[in-house]
mmCIF file of C-alpha atoms in Angstrom:
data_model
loop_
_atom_site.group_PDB
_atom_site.id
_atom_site.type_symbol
_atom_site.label_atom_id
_atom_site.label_comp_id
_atom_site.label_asym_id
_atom_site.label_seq_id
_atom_site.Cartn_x
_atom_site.Cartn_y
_atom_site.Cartn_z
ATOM 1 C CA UNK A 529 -10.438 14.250 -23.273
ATOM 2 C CA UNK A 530 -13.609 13.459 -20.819
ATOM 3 C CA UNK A 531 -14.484 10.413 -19.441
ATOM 4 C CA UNK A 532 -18.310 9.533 -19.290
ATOM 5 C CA UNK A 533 -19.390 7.848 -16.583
ATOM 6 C CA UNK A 534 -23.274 6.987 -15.438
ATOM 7 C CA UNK A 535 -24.143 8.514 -11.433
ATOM 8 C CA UNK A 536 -26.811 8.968 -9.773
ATOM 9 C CA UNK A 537 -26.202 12.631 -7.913
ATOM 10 C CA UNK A 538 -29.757 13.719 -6.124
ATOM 11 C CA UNK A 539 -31.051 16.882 -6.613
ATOM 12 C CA UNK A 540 -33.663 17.385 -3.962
ATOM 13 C CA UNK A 541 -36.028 14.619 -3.763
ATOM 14 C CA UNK A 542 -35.006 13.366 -7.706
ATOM 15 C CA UNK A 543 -32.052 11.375 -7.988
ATOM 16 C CA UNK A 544 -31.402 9.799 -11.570
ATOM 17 C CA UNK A 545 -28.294 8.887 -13.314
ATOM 18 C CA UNK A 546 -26.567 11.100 -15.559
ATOM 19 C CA UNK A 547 -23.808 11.023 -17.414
ATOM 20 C CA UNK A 548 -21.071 12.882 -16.153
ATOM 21 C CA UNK A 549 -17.901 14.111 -17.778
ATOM 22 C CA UNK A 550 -14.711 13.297 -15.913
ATOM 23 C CA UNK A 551 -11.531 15.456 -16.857
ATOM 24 C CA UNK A 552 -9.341 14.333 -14.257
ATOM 25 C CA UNK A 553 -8.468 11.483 -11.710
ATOM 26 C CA UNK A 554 -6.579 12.267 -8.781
ATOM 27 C CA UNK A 555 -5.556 9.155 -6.237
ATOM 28 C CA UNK A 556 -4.222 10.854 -2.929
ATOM 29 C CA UNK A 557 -2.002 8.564 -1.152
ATOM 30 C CA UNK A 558 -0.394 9.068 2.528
ATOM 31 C CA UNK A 559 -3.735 11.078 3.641
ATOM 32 C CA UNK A 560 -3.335 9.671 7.791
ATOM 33 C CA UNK A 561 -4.470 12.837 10.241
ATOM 34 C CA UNK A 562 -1.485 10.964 12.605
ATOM 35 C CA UNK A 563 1.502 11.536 10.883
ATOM 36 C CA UNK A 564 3.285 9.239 13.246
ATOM 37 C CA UNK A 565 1.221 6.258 12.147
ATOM 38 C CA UNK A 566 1.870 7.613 8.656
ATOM 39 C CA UNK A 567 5.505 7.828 8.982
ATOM 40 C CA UNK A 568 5.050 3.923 10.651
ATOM 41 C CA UNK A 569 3.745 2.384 7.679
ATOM 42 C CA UNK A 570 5.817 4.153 5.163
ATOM 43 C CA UNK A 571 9.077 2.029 6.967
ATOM 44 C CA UNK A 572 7.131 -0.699 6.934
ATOM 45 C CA UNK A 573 6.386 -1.140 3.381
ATOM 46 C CA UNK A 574 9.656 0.584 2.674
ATOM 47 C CA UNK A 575 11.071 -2.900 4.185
ATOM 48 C CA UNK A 576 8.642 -4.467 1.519
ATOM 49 C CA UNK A 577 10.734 -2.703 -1.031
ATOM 50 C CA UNK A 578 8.143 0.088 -1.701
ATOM 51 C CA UNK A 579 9.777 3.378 -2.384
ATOM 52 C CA UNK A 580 8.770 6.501 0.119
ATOM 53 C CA UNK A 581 6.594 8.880 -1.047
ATOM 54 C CA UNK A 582 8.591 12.623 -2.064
ATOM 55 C CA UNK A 583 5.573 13.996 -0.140
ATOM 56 C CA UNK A 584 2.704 13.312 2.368
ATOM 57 C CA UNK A 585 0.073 13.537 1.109
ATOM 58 C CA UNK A 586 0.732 12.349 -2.524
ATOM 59 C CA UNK A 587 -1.634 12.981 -5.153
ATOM 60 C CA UNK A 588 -1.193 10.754 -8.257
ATOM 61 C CA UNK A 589 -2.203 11.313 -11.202
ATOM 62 C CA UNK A 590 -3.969 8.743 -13.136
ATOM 63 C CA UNK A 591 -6.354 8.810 -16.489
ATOM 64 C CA UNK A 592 -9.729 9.361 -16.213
ATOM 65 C CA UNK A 593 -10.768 6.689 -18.593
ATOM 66 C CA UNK A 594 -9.627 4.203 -15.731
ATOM 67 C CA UNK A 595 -12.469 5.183 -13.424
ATOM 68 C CA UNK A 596 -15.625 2.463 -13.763
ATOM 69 C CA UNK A 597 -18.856 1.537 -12.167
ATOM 70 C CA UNK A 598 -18.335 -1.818 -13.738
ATOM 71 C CA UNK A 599 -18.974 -4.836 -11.629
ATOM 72 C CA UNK A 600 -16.094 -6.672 -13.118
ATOM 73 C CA UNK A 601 -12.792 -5.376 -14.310
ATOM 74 C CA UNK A 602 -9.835 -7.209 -16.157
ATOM 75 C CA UNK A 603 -6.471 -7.087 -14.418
ATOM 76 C CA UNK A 604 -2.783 -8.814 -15.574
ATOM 77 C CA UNK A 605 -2.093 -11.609 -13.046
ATOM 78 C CA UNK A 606 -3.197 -11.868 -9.293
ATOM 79 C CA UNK A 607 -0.887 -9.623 -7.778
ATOM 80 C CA UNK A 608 -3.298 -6.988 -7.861
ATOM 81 C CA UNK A 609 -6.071 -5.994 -5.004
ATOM 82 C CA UNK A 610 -8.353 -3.217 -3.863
ATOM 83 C CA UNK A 611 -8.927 -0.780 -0.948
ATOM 84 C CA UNK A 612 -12.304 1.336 -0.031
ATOM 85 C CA UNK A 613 -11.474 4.921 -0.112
ATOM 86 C CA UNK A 614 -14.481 7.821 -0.054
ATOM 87 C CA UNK A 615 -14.350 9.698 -3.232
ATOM 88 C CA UNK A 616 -14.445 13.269 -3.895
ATOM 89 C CA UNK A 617 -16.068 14.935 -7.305
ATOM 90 C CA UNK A 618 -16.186 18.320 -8.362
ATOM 91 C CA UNK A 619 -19.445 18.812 -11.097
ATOM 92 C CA UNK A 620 -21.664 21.351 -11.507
ATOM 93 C CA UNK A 621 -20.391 23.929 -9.874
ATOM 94 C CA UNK A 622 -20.942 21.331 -6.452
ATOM 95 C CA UNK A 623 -18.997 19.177 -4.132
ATOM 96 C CA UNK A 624 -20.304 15.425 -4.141
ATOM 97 C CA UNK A 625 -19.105 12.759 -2.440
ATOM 98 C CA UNK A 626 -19.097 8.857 -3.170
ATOM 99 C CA UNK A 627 -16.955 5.668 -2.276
ATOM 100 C CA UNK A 628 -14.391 3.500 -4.941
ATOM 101 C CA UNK A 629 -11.580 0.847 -5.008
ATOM 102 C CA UNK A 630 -8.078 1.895 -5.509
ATOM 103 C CA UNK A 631 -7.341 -1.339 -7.435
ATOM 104 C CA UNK A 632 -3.807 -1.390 -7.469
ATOM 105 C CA UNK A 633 -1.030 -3.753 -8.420
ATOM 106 C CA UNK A 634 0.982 -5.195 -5.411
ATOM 107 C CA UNK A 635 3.953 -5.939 -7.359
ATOM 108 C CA UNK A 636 4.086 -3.410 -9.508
ATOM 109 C CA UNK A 637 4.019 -1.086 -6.224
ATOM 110 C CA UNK A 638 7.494 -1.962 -5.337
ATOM 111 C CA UNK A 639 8.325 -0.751 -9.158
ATOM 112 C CA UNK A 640 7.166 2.401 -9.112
ATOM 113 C CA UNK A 641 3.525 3.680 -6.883
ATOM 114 C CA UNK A 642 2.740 5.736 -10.033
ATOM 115 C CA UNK A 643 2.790 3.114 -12.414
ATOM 116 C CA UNK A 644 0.776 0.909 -10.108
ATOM 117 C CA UNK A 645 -1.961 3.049 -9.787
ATOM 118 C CA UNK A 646 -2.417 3.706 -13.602
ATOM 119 C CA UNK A 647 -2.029 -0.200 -14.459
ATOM 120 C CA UNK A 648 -5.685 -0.993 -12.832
ATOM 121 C CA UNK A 649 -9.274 0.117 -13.153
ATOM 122 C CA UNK A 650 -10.658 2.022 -10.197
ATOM 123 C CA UNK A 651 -14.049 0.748 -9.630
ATOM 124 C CA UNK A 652 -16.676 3.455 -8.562
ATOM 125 C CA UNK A 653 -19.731 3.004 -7.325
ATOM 126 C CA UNK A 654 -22.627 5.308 -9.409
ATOM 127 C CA UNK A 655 -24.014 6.792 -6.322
ATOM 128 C CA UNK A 656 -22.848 9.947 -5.057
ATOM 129 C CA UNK A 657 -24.595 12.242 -2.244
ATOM 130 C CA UNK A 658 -24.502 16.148 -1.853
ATOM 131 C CA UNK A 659 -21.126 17.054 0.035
ATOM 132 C CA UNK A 660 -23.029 19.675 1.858
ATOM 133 C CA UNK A 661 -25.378 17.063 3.609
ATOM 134 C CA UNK A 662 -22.345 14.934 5.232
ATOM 135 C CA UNK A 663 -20.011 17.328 5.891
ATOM 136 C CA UNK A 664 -21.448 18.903 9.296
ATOM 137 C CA UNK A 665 -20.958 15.033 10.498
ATOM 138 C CA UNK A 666 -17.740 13.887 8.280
ATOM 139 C CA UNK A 667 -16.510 12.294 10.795
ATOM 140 C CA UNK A 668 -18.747 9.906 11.582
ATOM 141 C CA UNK A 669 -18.653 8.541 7.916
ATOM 142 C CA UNK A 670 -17.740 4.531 8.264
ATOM 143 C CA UNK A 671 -15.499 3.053 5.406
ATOM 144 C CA UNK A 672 -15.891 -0.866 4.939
ATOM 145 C CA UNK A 673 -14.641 -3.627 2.348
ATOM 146 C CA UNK A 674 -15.140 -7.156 2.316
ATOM 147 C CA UNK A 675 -13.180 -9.911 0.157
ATOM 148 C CA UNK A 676 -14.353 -13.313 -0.696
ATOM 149 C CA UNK A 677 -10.952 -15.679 0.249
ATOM 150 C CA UNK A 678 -12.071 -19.654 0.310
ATOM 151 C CA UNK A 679 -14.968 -19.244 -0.880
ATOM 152 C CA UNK A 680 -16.066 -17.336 2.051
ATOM 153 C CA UNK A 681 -16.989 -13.775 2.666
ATOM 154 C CA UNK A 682 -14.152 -11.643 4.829
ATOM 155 C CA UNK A 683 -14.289 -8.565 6.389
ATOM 156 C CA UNK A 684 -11.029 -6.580 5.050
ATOM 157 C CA UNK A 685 -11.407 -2.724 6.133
ATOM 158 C CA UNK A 686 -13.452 -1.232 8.848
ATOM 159 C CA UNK A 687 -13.318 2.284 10.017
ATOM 160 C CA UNK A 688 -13.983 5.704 10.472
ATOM 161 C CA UNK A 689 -13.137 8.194 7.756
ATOM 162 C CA UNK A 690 -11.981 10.588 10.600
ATOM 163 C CA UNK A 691 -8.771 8.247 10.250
ATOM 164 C CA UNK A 692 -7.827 10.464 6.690
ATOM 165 C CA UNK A 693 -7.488 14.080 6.452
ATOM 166 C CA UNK A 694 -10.595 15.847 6.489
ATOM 167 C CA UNK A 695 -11.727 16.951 2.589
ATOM 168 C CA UNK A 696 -11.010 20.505 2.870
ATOM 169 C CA UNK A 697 -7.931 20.055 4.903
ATOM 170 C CA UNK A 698 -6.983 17.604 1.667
ATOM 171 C CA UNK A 699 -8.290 19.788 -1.115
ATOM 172 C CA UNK A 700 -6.285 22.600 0.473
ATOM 173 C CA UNK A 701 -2.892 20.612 0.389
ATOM 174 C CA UNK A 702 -3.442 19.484 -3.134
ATOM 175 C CA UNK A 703 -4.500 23.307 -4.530
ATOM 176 C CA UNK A 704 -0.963 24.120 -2.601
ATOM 177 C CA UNK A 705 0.706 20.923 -4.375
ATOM 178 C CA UNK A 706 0.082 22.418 -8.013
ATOM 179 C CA UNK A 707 2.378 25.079 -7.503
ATOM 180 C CA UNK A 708 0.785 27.485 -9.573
ATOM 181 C CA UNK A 709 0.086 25.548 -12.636
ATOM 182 C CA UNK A 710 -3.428 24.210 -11.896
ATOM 183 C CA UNK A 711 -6.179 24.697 -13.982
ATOM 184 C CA UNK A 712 -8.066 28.134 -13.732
ATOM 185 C CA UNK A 713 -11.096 26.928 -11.569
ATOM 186 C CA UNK A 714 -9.379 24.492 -9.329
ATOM 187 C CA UNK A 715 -8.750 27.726 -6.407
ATOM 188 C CA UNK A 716 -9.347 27.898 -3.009
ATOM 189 C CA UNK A 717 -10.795 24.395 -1.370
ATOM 190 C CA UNK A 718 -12.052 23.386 -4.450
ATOM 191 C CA UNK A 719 -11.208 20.826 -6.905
ATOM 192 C CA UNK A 720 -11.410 21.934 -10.445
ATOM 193 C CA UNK A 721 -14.467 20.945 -12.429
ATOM 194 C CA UNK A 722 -14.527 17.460 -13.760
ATOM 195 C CA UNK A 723 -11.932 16.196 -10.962
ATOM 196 C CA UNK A 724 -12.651 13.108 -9.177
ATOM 197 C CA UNK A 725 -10.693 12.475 -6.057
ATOM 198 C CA UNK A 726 -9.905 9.347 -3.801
ATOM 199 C CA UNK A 727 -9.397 10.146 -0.490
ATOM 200 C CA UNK A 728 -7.156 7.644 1.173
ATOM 201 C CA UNK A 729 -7.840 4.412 2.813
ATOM 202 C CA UNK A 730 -7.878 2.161 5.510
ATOM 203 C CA UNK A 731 -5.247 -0.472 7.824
ATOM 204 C CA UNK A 732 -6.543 -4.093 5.260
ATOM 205 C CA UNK A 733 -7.339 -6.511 8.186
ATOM 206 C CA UNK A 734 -4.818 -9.512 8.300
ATOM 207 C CA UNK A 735 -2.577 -6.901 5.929
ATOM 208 C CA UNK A 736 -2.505 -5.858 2.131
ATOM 209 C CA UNK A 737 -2.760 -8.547 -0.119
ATOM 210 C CA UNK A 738 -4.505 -9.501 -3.691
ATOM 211 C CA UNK A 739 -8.200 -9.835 -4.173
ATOM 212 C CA UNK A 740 -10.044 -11.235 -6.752
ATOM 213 C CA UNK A 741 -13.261 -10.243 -5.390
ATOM 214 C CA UNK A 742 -13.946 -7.045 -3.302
ATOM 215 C CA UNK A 743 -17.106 -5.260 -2.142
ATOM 216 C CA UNK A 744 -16.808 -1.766 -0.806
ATOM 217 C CA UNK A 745 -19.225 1.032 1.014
ATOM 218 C CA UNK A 746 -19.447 4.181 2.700
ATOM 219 C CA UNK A 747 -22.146 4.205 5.582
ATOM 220 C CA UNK A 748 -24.008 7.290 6.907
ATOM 221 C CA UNK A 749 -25.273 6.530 10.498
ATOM 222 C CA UNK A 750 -26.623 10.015 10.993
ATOM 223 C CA UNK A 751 -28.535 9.956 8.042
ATOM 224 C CA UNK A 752 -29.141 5.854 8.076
ATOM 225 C CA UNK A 753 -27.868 5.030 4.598
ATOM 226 C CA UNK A 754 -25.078 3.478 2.400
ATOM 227 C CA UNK A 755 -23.483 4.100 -1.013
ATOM 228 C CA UNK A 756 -21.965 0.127 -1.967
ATOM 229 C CA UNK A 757 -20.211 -1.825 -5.011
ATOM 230 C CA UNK A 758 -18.725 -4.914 -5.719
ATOM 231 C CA UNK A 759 -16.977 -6.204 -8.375
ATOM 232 C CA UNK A 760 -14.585 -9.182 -9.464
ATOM 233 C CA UNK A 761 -11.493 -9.661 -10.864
ATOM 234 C CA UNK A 762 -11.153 -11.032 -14.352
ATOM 235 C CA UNK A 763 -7.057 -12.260 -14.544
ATOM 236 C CA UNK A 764 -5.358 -12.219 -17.918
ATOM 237 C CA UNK A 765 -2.290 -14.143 -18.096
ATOM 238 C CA UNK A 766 1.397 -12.581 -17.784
ATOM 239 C CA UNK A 767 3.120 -14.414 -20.833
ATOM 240 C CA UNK A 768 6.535 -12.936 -20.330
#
């Protein structure tokens, strides 16, 4: 079953929101071009009692109907916090590219990654560009998040995109990751129609931790603009 959501995706000089239907929800984790770095923080939050990944990348699966442009989501306690990642969709036949929060639950990461990722909303922001117009300069693409800790606004991630694999380098490992049994359009590197993908993130400056409110963009400085969201973080008790 789809999930609707409301984006804006140009088309020449018009850009008006639309809804789209989204099939599927892909979060790939452990997407680091230096695999030593990779391999670094795996120990690390291994120590943190967070199991290693079977593979690197990871792609998790998580539903669709999880994926929001919202600018406030609900999540179970405050163990639970978000990271800027750029985000891949596949609609109409075209590549598009956007930015969104993998919201996930800290504790429930030493659990089981999986079920972290599916417990929280992923917050997407409704502006997407054409994946044609970025890619000749990907890797000059700037991820950023801020937090608001103490009443007082925080940068939290800062960096270069060019610090994850590069999109088709990732849509090739996850067409090779379905082992034959992905859907009949998803060939080549392409992601099947309907698929939304998050990319990866960035190092959290001062480390991981919860955040209860979290603003997130992707900057163009070729092209001198900015796809941004924010959203906060309405906690429901844990009553056992």
């Amino acid at each position: 079953m789809s999930h609707l959501l409301t984006l804006t995706l140009p088309d020449g000089s018009n850009a008006r929101a639309t809804e789209i239907a989204i099939a599927d929800a892909v979060i790939a984790g452990w997407t680091g071009r230096d695999a030593a770095a990779v391999e670094k923080h795996i120990k690390e939050l291994e120590e943190l009692g967070v199991k290693r990944p079977a593979t690197t990348p990871i792609f998790y699966r998580v539903s669709a109907a999880r994926l929001t442009c919202a600018s406030e989501i609900e999540a179970v306690g405050e163990a639970s916090g978000g990271e800027a990642e750029f985000v891949l969709l596949q609609h109409g036949g075209r590549l598009w590219v956007g930015a969104g929060s993998d919201h996930t639950d800290r504790e429930a990461e030493k659990y089981g990654v999986t079920v972290s990722k599916q417990m929280c909303d992923k917050p997407i922001a409704p502006q997407f560009w054409a994946y044609d117009e970025v890619i000749p300069h990907w890797d000059r693409l700037v991820l950023r998040s801020h937090v608001v800790e103490g009443g007082e606004r925080k940068l939290y991630q800062e960096g270069a995109v060019s610090a994850m694999l590069h999109p088709q380098d990732l849509l090739e490992r996850h067409r090779a990751s379905q082992d034959g049994r992905e859907r009949a359009d998803a060939k080549g590197g392409k992601l099947a129609e309907g698929t939304m993908m998050f990319g990866g993130t960035l190092e959290a400056r001062g480390g991981v931790r919860p955040t209860q409110e979290f603003a997130f963009e992707l900057e163009d400085p070729v092209l001198g603009r900015k796809i941004a969201h924010a959203y906060r973080v309405r906690t429901l008790p844990i009553l056992g």
